[in-house]
Short mmCIF file of C-alpha atoms in Angstrom, two decimals:
data_model
loop_
_atom_site.label_atom_id
_atom_site.label_comp_id
_atom_site.label_asym_id
_atom_site.label_seq_id
_atom_site.Cartn_x
_atom_site.Cartn_y
_atom_site.Cartn_z
CA UNK A 1 0.00 0.00 0.00
CA UNK A 2 2.87 2.38 0.84
CA UNK A 3 4.25 1.81 -2.65
CA UNK A 4 0.83 2.67 -4.08
CA UNK A 5 0.33 -0.80 -5.56
CA UNK A 6 -3.09 -1.72 -4.14
CA UNK A 7 -4.23 -3.82 -7.09
CA UNK A 8 -1.08 -5.88 -6.98
CA UNK A 9 -1.57 -6.34 -3.25
CA UNK A 10 -5.14 -7.49 -3.82
CA UNK A 11 -4.02 -10.10 -6.36
CA UNK A 12 -1.36 -11.38 -3.97
CA UNK A 13 -3.78 -11.57 -1.03
CA UNK A 14 -6.40 -13.34 -3.15
CA UNK A 15 -3.92 -16.10 -3.91
CA UNK A 16 -3.01 -16.40 -0.24
CA UNK A 17 -6.50 -16.11 1.27
CA UNK A 18 -9.00 -17.25 -1.32
CA UNK A 19 -7.05 -20.23 -2.57
CA UNK A 20 -6.59 -23.10 -0.20
CA UNK A 21 -3.46 -22.47 1.78
CA UNK A 22 -2.25 -22.54 5.35
CA UNK A 23 -2.98 -18.79 5.52
CA UNK A 24 -6.59 -18.92 4.22
CA UNK A 25 -8.12 -18.43 7.68
CA UNK A 26 -5.61 -15.87 8.86
CA UNK A 27 -7.67 -13.05 10.39
CA UNK A 28 -5.29 -10.20 9.70
CA UNK A 29 -4.84 -11.24 6.07
CA UNK A 30 -8.60 -11.43 5.54
CA UNK A 31 -8.97 -8.00 7.12
CA UNK A 32 -6.19 -6.64 4.91
CA UNK A 33 -7.75 -8.02 1.75
CA UNK A 34 -11.14 -6.51 2.46
CA UNK A 35 -9.78 -3.15 3.59
CA UNK A 36 -7.54 -2.89 0.55
CA UNK A 37 -10.53 -3.54 -1.68
CA UNK A 38 -12.53 -0.90 0.18
CA UNK A 39 -9.88 1.66 -0.68
CA UNK A 40 -8.83 0.49 -4.11
CA UNK A 41 -11.64 -1.53 -5.71
CA UNK A 42 -14.99 -1.36 -3.86
CA UNK A 43 -16.65 -3.59 -6.45
CA UNK A 44 -14.78 -6.59 -4.99
CA UNK A 45 -15.81 -6.00 -1.37
CA UNK A 46 -19.16 -7.82 -1.57
CA UNK A 47 -17.47 -10.95 -2.94
CA UNK A 48 -14.88 -10.96 -0.19
CA UNK A 49 -17.28 -10.50 2.72
CA UNK A 50 -19.48 -13.23 1.28
CA UNK A 51 -16.68 -15.78 0.78
CA UNK A 52 -14.66 -15.05 3.90
CA UNK A 53 -15.65 -15.80 7.49
CA UNK A 54 -12.75 -14.94 9.77
CA UNK A 55 -12.42 -11.17 9.58
CA UNK A 56 -13.24 -8.55 12.23
CA UNK A 57 -16.81 -8.10 11.12
CA UNK A 58 -17.95 -5.18 13.35
CA UNK A 59 -14.88 -3.11 12.49
CA UNK A 60 -15.07 -3.95 8.78
CA UNK A 61 -18.80 -3.13 8.72
CA UNK A 62 -18.23 0.27 10.31
CA UNK A 63 -15.43 1.02 7.85
CA UNK A 64 -17.74 0.03 5.00
CA UNK A 65 -20.37 2.44 6.31
CA UNK A 66 -17.79 5.20 6.57
CA UNK A 67 -16.95 4.62 2.93
CA UNK A 68 -20.65 4.55 1.99
CA UNK A 69 -20.62 0.84 1.15
CA UNK A 70 -23.96 0.36 2.86
CA UNK A 71 -25.05 -2.79 1.07
CA UNK A 72 -21.74 -4.42 1.95
CA UNK A 73 -22.08 -3.36 5.58
CA UNK A 74 -25.60 -4.75 5.73
CA UNK A 75 -24.40 -8.01 4.21
CA UNK A 76 -21.82 -8.34 6.99
CA UNK A 77 -24.41 -7.70 9.71
CA UNK A 78 -26.90 -10.01 8.09
CA UNK A 79 -24.39 -12.82 7.48
CA UNK A 80 -23.07 -12.90 11.01
CA UNK A 81 -26.36 -11.79 12.69
CA UNK A 82 -24.69 -9.01 14.59
CA UNK A 83 -26.79 -6.85 16.88
CA UNK A 84 -27.71 -3.91 14.65
CA UNK A 85 -27.90 -4.92 11.00
CA UNK A 86 -31.20 -3.09 10.60
CA UNK A 87 -29.67 0.30 11.27
CA UNK A 88 -27.76 0.09 7.99
CA UNK A 89 -30.96 -0.33 6.00
CA UNK A 90 -32.74 2.36 7.98
CA UNK A 91 -30.08 5.02 8.42
CA UNK A 92 -27.95 4.56 5.32
CA UNK A 93 -29.72 2.56 2.63
CA UNK A 94 -32.97 4.25 3.72
CA UNK A 95 -35.14 1.40 2.53
CA UNK A 96 -37.89 0.58 4.98
CA UNK A 97 -39.37 -2.10 2.74
CA UNK A 98 -36.17 -4.09 2.89
CA UNK A 99 -35.91 -3.36 6.60
CA UNK A 100 -39.39 -4.84 7.02
CA UNK A 101 -38.39 -7.97 5.07
CA UNK A 102 -35.36 -8.34 7.30
CA UNK A 103 -37.48 -7.92 10.45
CA UNK A 104 -39.88 -10.60 9.22
CA UNK A 105 -37.04 -13.04 8.70
CA UNK A 106 -35.56 -12.31 12.11
CA UNK A 107 -38.90 -12.00 13.91
CA UNK A 108 -37.07 -10.59 16.92
CA UNK A 109 -38.79 -8.06 19.22
CA UNK A 110 -35.79 -5.73 19.33
CA UNK A 111 -35.64 -5.67 15.52
CA UNK A 112 -39.38 -4.95 15.26
CA UNK A 113 -39.02 -2.14 17.80
CA UNK A 114 -36.18 -0.52 15.87
CA UNK A 115 -38.14 -0.78 12.64
CA UNK A 116 -41.27 0.61 14.32
CA UNK A 117 -39.48 3.73 15.48
CA UNK A 118 -38.07 4.31 12.03
CA UNK A 119 -41.52 3.87 10.48
CA UNK A 120 -43.00 6.27 13.00
CA UNK A 121 -40.35 8.87 12.25
CA UNK A 122 -41.08 8.55 8.54
CA UNK A 123 -44.81 9.11 9.06
CA UNK A 124 -45.88 5.53 8.35
CA UNK A 125 -48.05 5.41 11.46
CA UNK A 126 -50.08 2.30 10.66
CA UNK A 127 -46.96 0.31 9.73
CA UNK A 128 -45.24 1.55 12.88
CA UNK A 129 -48.14 0.42 15.05
CA UNK A 130 -48.12 -2.99 13.38
CA UNK A 131 -44.41 -3.31 14.14
CA UNK A 132 -44.76 -2.11 17.74
CA UNK A 133 -47.50 -4.69 18.29
CA UNK A 134 -45.27 -7.44 16.86
CA UNK A 135 -42.53 -6.26 19.20
CA UNK A 136 -45.01 -6.17 22.11
CA UNK A 137 -43.40 -2.82 22.90
CA UNK A 138 -45.46 -0.03 24.52
CA UNK A 139 -42.48 2.18 25.36
CA UNK A 140 -43.17 4.80 22.67
CA UNK A 141 -46.81 5.29 23.61
CA UNK A 142 -46.57 9.09 23.83
CA UNK A 143 -45.10 9.36 20.33
CA UNK A 144 -47.59 6.85 18.91
CA UNK A 145 -50.56 8.67 20.44
CA UNK A 146 -49.37 12.02 19.05
CA UNK A 147 -48.73 10.59 15.58
CA UNK A 148 -52.03 8.69 15.45
CA UNK A 149 -53.94 11.82 16.49
CA UNK A 150 -52.24 13.87 13.78
CA UNK A 151 -53.13 11.25 11.16
CA UNK A 152 -56.62 10.52 12.48
CA UNK A 153 -55.50 6.92 12.91
CA UNK A 154 -57.77 6.00 15.79
CA UNK A 155 -58.56 2.49 14.57
CA UNK A 156 -54.86 1.66 14.67
CA UNK A 157 -54.45 3.54 17.95
CA UNK A 158 -57.03 1.24 19.54
CA UNK A 159 -54.97 -1.82 18.59
CA UNK A 160 -51.78 -0.30 19.90
CA UNK A 161 -53.24 0.93 23.19
CA UNK A 162 -54.92 -2.41 23.84
CA UNK A 163 -51.45 -3.97 23.67
CA UNK A 164 -49.86 -1.16 25.67
CA UNK A 165 -52.42 -1.41 28.46
CA UNK A 166 -51.45 -5.04 29.08
CA UNK A 167 -47.82 -4.02 29.55
CA UNK A 168 -48.06 -0.63 31.29
CA UNK A 169 -50.82 0.75 33.50
CA UNK A 170 -50.65 4.45 32.75
CA UNK A 171 -53.54 6.90 33.01
CA UNK A 172 -52.78 8.45 29.63
CA UNK A 173 -52.86 5.03 27.92
CA UNK A 174 -56.27 4.22 29.33
CA UNK A 175 -57.60 7.73 28.77
CA UNK A 176 -56.56 7.75 25.13
CA UNK A 177 -57.96 4.26 24.63
CA UNK A 178 -61.35 5.44 25.87
CA UNK A 179 -61.24 8.43 23.51
CA UNK A 180 -60.14 6.21 20.61
CA UNK A 181 -63.11 3.91 21.26
CA UNK A 182 -65.34 6.98 21.09
CA UNK A 183 -63.75 8.26 17.88
CA UNK A 184 -64.29 4.98 16.04
CA UNK A 185 -67.79 4.56 17.51
CA UNK A 186 -67.00 1.33 19.35
CA UNK A 187 -69.53 2.14 22.02
CA UNK A 188 -69.97 -1.39 23.32
CA UNK A 189 -66.22 -1.62 23.95
CA UNK A 190 -66.33 1.83 25.51
CA UNK A 191 -69.08 0.88 27.95
CA UNK A 192 -67.39 -2.39 28.83
CA UNK A 193 -64.10 -0.62 29.49
CA UNK A 194 -65.43 2.11 31.75
CA UNK A 195 -67.62 -0.31 33.69
CA UNK A 196 -64.54 -2.30 34.70
CA UNK A 197 -61.72 -1.06 36.98
CA UNK A 198 -59.66 1.57 35.18
CA UNK A 199 -57.61 4.72 35.72
CA UNK A 200 -58.82 6.66 32.70
CA UNK A 201 -59.81 10.32 33.05
CA UNK A 202 -63.45 9.76 32.14
CA UNK A 203 -64.61 13.35 32.72
CA UNK A 204 -61.79 14.68 30.55
CA UNK A 205 -62.66 12.30 27.73
CA UNK A 206 -66.32 13.20 28.03
CA UNK A 207 -65.47 16.88 27.58
CA UNK A 208 -63.31 16.11 24.54
CA UNK A 209 -66.12 14.09 22.99
CA UNK A 210 -68.61 16.87 23.69
CA UNK A 211 -66.32 19.50 22.15
CA UNK A 212 -65.92 17.36 19.02
CA UNK A 213 -69.64 16.71 18.67
CA UNK A 214 -69.38 13.04 19.69
CA UNK A 215 -72.53 13.26 21.77
CA UNK A 216 -73.42 9.57 22.00
CA UNK A 217 -70.13 8.56 23.65
CA UNK A 218 -70.23 11.77 25.69
CA UNK A 219 -73.61 10.71 27.06
CA UNK A 220 -72.16 7.35 28.15
CA UNK A 221 -69.15 8.97 29.79
CA UNK A 222 -71.03 11.72 31.63
CA UNK A 223 -73.53 9.19 32.90
CA UNK A 224 -70.64 7.06 34.19
CA UNK A 225 -69.26 9.92 36.30
CA UNK A 226 -72.73 11.24 37.26
CA UNK A 227 -72.10 14.65 35.71
CA UNK A 228 -75.78 15.35 35.17
CA UNK A 229 -75.34 18.96 34.08
CA UNK A 230 -73.14 17.97 31.14
CA UNK A 231 -75.32 14.93 30.54
CA UNK A 232 -78.39 17.13 30.18
CA UNK A 233 -76.54 19.41 27.77
CA UNK A 234 -75.44 16.40 25.73
CA UNK A 235 -78.98 15.02 25.59
CA UNK A 236 -80.19 18.36 24.26
CA UNK A 237 -77.78 17.98 21.34
CA UNK A 238 -79.11 14.46 20.80
CA UNK A 239 -82.64 15.95 20.78
CA UNK A 240 -83.66 13.64 23.62
CA UNK A 241 -85.55 16.33 25.48
CA UNK A 242 -87.36 14.21 28.04
CA UNK A 243 -84.10 12.61 29.10
CA UNK A 244 -82.50 16.07 29.15
CA UNK A 245 -85.21 17.28 31.55
CA UNK A 246 -84.52 14.26 33.78
CA UNK A 247 -80.82 15.09 33.70
CA UNK A 248 -81.50 18.72 34.58
CA UNK A 249 -83.62 17.60 37.50
CA UNK A 250 -80.70 15.56 38.86
CA UNK A 251 -78.25 18.39 38.23
CA UNK A 252 -80.68 20.87 39.82
CA UNK A 253 -78.80 23.98 38.76
CA UNK A 254 -80.39 27.09 37.28
CA UNK A 255 -77.85 27.18 34.45
CA UNK A 256 -78.80 23.66 33.38
CA UNK A 257 -82.52 24.33 33.70
CA UNK A 258 -82.11 27.36 31.44
CA UNK A 259 -80.11 25.50 28.83
CA UNK A 260 -82.64 22.68 28.61
CA UNK A 261 -85.62 25.04 28.76
CA UNK A 262 -84.36 27.23 25.93
CA UNK A 263 -83.51 24.18 23.81
CA UNK A 264 -87.01 22.80 24.32
CA UNK A 265 -88.52 26.15 23.31
CA UNK A 266 -86.43 26.21 20.15
CA UNK A 267 -87.58 22.66 19.37
CA UNK A 268 -91.22 23.47 20.03
CA UNK A 269 -91.35 21.12 23.03
CA UNK A 270 -93.33 23.55 25.17
CA UNK A 271 -94.60 21.08 27.74
CA UNK A 272 -91.05 20.12 28.68
CA UNK A 273 -89.94 23.74 28.38
CA UNK A 274 -92.58 24.63 30.97
CA UNK A 275 -91.34 21.87 33.30
CA UNK A 276 -87.91 23.49 33.17
CA UNK A 277 -89.24 27.03 33.28
CA UNK A 278 -90.96 26.44 36.62
CA UNK A 279 -87.51 25.99 38.14
CA UNK A 280 -86.27 29.24 36.58
CA UNK A 281 -89.04 31.79 37.18
CA UNK A 282 -88.78 31.40 40.96
CA UNK A 283 -85.43 33.18 40.71
CA UNK A 284 -86.25 36.86 40.32
CA UNK A 285 -82.94 37.69 38.67
CA UNK A 286 -83.50 35.05 35.96
CA UNK A 287 -87.06 36.00 35.09
CA UNK A 288 -86.31 38.81 32.64
CA UNK A 289 -84.01 36.70 30.48
CA UNK A 290 -86.57 33.90 30.24
CA UNK A 291 -89.36 36.33 29.31
CA UNK A 292 -87.22 38.00 26.66
CA UNK A 293 -86.29 34.61 25.21
CA UNK A 294 -89.92 33.58 24.77
CA UNK A 295 -91.06 36.96 23.51
CA UNK A 296 -88.24 37.38 21.00
CA UNK A 297 -89.43 34.18 19.36
CA UNK A 298 -93.11 35.13 19.41
CA UNK A 299 -94.19 32.48 21.93
CA UNK A 300 -96.43 34.80 23.96
CA UNK A 301 -99.19 32.38 24.89
CA UNK A 302 -96.70 29.69 25.90
CA UNK A 303 -94.99 32.21 28.16
CA UNK A 304 -98.30 33.20 29.73
CA UNK A 305 -99.14 29.56 30.37
CA UNK A 306 -95.77 29.07 32.03
CA UNK A 307 -96.25 32.00 34.40
CA UNK A 308 -99.84 31.00 35.14
CA UNK A 309 -98.61 27.54 36.14
CA UNK A 310 -95.94 29.08 38.35
CA UNK A 311 -98.23 31.29 40.43
CA UNK A 312 -99.08 28.44 42.79
CA UNK A 313 -95.48 27.63 43.58
CA UNK A 314 -94.32 28.08 47.14
CA UNK A 315 -91.48 30.33 45.94
CA UNK A 316 -93.68 32.53 43.75
CA UNK A 317 -92.57 36.15 44.05
CA UNK A 318 -93.85 39.60 43.12
CA UNK A 319 -91.92 39.69 39.87
CA UNK A 320 -93.90 36.73 38.52
CA UNK A 321 -97.29 38.28 39.29
CA UNK A 322 -96.15 41.63 37.90
CA UNK A 323 -94.77 40.22 34.65
CA UNK A 324 -97.87 38.12 34.09
CA UNK A 325 -100.01 41.23 34.49
CA UNK A 326 -97.85 43.03 31.95
CA UNK A 327 -98.16 40.13 29.51
CA UNK A 328 -101.96 40.18 29.92
CA UNK A 329 -101.93 43.90 29.14
CA UNK A 330 -100.18 43.15 25.86
CA UNK A 331 -101.67 39.87 24.71
CA UNK A 332 -104.79 38.99 26.72
CA UNK A 333 -106.47 42.14 28.02
CA UNK A 334 -109.69 40.46 29.27
CA UNK A 335 -107.74 38.36 31.76
CA UNK A 336 -105.85 41.34 33.13
CA UNK A 337 -108.71 42.68 35.28
CA UNK A 338 -109.34 39.28 36.88
CA UNK A 339 -105.65 38.87 37.59
CA UNK A 340 -105.38 42.31 39.19
CA UNK A 341 -108.46 41.83 41.30
CA UNK A 342 -107.05 38.56 42.66
CA UNK A 343 -103.42 39.52 43.10
CA UNK A 344 -103.33 43.32 43.37
CA UNK A 345 -101.32 43.05 46.59
CA UNK A 346 -98.61 41.00 44.91
CA UNK A 347 -97.88 43.15 41.87
CA UNK A 348 -95.62 46.13 41.39
CA UNK A 349 -98.38 48.68 40.86
CA UNK A 350 -96.35 51.49 39.20
CA UNK A 351 -94.72 49.07 36.80
CA UNK A 352 -98.02 47.50 35.78
CA UNK A 353 -99.63 50.94 35.30
CA UNK A 354 -96.86 52.08 33.01
CA UNK A 355 -97.12 48.90 30.96
CA UNK A 356 -100.88 49.17 30.75
CA UNK A 357 -100.73 52.77 29.58
CA UNK A 358 -98.30 51.79 26.85
CA UNK A 359 -100.61 48.93 25.86
CA UNK A 360 -103.63 51.33 25.78
CA UNK A 361 -105.62 49.37 28.32
CA UNK A 362 -105.35 51.78 31.21
CA UNK A 363 -109.03 51.36 31.97
CA UNK A 364 -108.42 47.80 33.03
CA UNK A 365 -106.13 49.08 35.75
CA UNK A 366 -108.83 51.14 37.49
CA UNK A 367 -108.66 49.01 40.67
CA UNK A 368 -104.96 49.71 40.90
CA UNK A 369 -105.45 53.45 40.40
CA UNK A 370 -108.04 53.48 43.17
CA UNK A 371 -105.65 51.66 45.45
CA UNK A 372 -102.97 54.28 44.74
CA UNK A 373 -105.43 57.10 45.14
CA UNK A 374 -105.09 58.05 41.51
CA UNK A 375 -108.04 59.99 40.12
#
């Protein structure tokens, strides 16, 4: 080599090493032959590494990689089944199809795991999940979840997380599995999962489903955690108004009653709207919003019927009697006199008078004027 006669050296070494002689298995001579070919005639390297068996394979393979002889390096790894032959195909040859063929032949979990990570990095999410499952390897669950989300690969995510859950009990694994069930509409599996012991964040998943319009799984999840307010809201979106009213009753919050009531009004379900409204009108500070909601949609008679039904409630207050009187002055004048004669002591007299004057039925308010001393 120092005399710059590499080809002559190769010919000499071939006679010594490749032909049967006492030096054929000499390690240093085999190394020298291959390394000389790497430098002087790379086309011969594949033949040498195939025919020879007693060279320093790891060192020769790394030198081959350094000199961009990737196929030759892979052949060394493959021939001697060294620990990382796949990395040559992945990092240097950059051929995942061949890497997959190699993994199939090896069928070794560590090889499948290495291939899976490379597939994941290349964006082949489904293939990566298949490989991770063959490796029985849940270690990259955070990366798999992120990649599957980005690619809307929830069917494949289910398969992966089912495997991962058997190997690692992590809240995020179980939480994402529940959401994946919801995304692919596997509601029976969803119900079975949450009815058994688990550490999934059910409320969180329910909120995610609700935000994405997945109301059927959201209903199942909210029912599981007894979040009746959100359950009622979900049932409204499902147009199951009777069930929504039942949910509002269990939630027993004014906000929920209002949401269900207004939804029922919009849907023309006035009987159920009235059931909800009775729980709203008893709160004086909520009455105006409810009245405006009905009136802005032209449901005057339905509003009157609601307030009439509410007068007998134990928590009936002056605002209810006053607003009903005002509604009569606008939409049912004949009933106004009767109402005032019965409940004059429970109405806001100045407010009713002003409303009546605007509605041009001031004569109906004569009893109130007499009470005030108005001539």
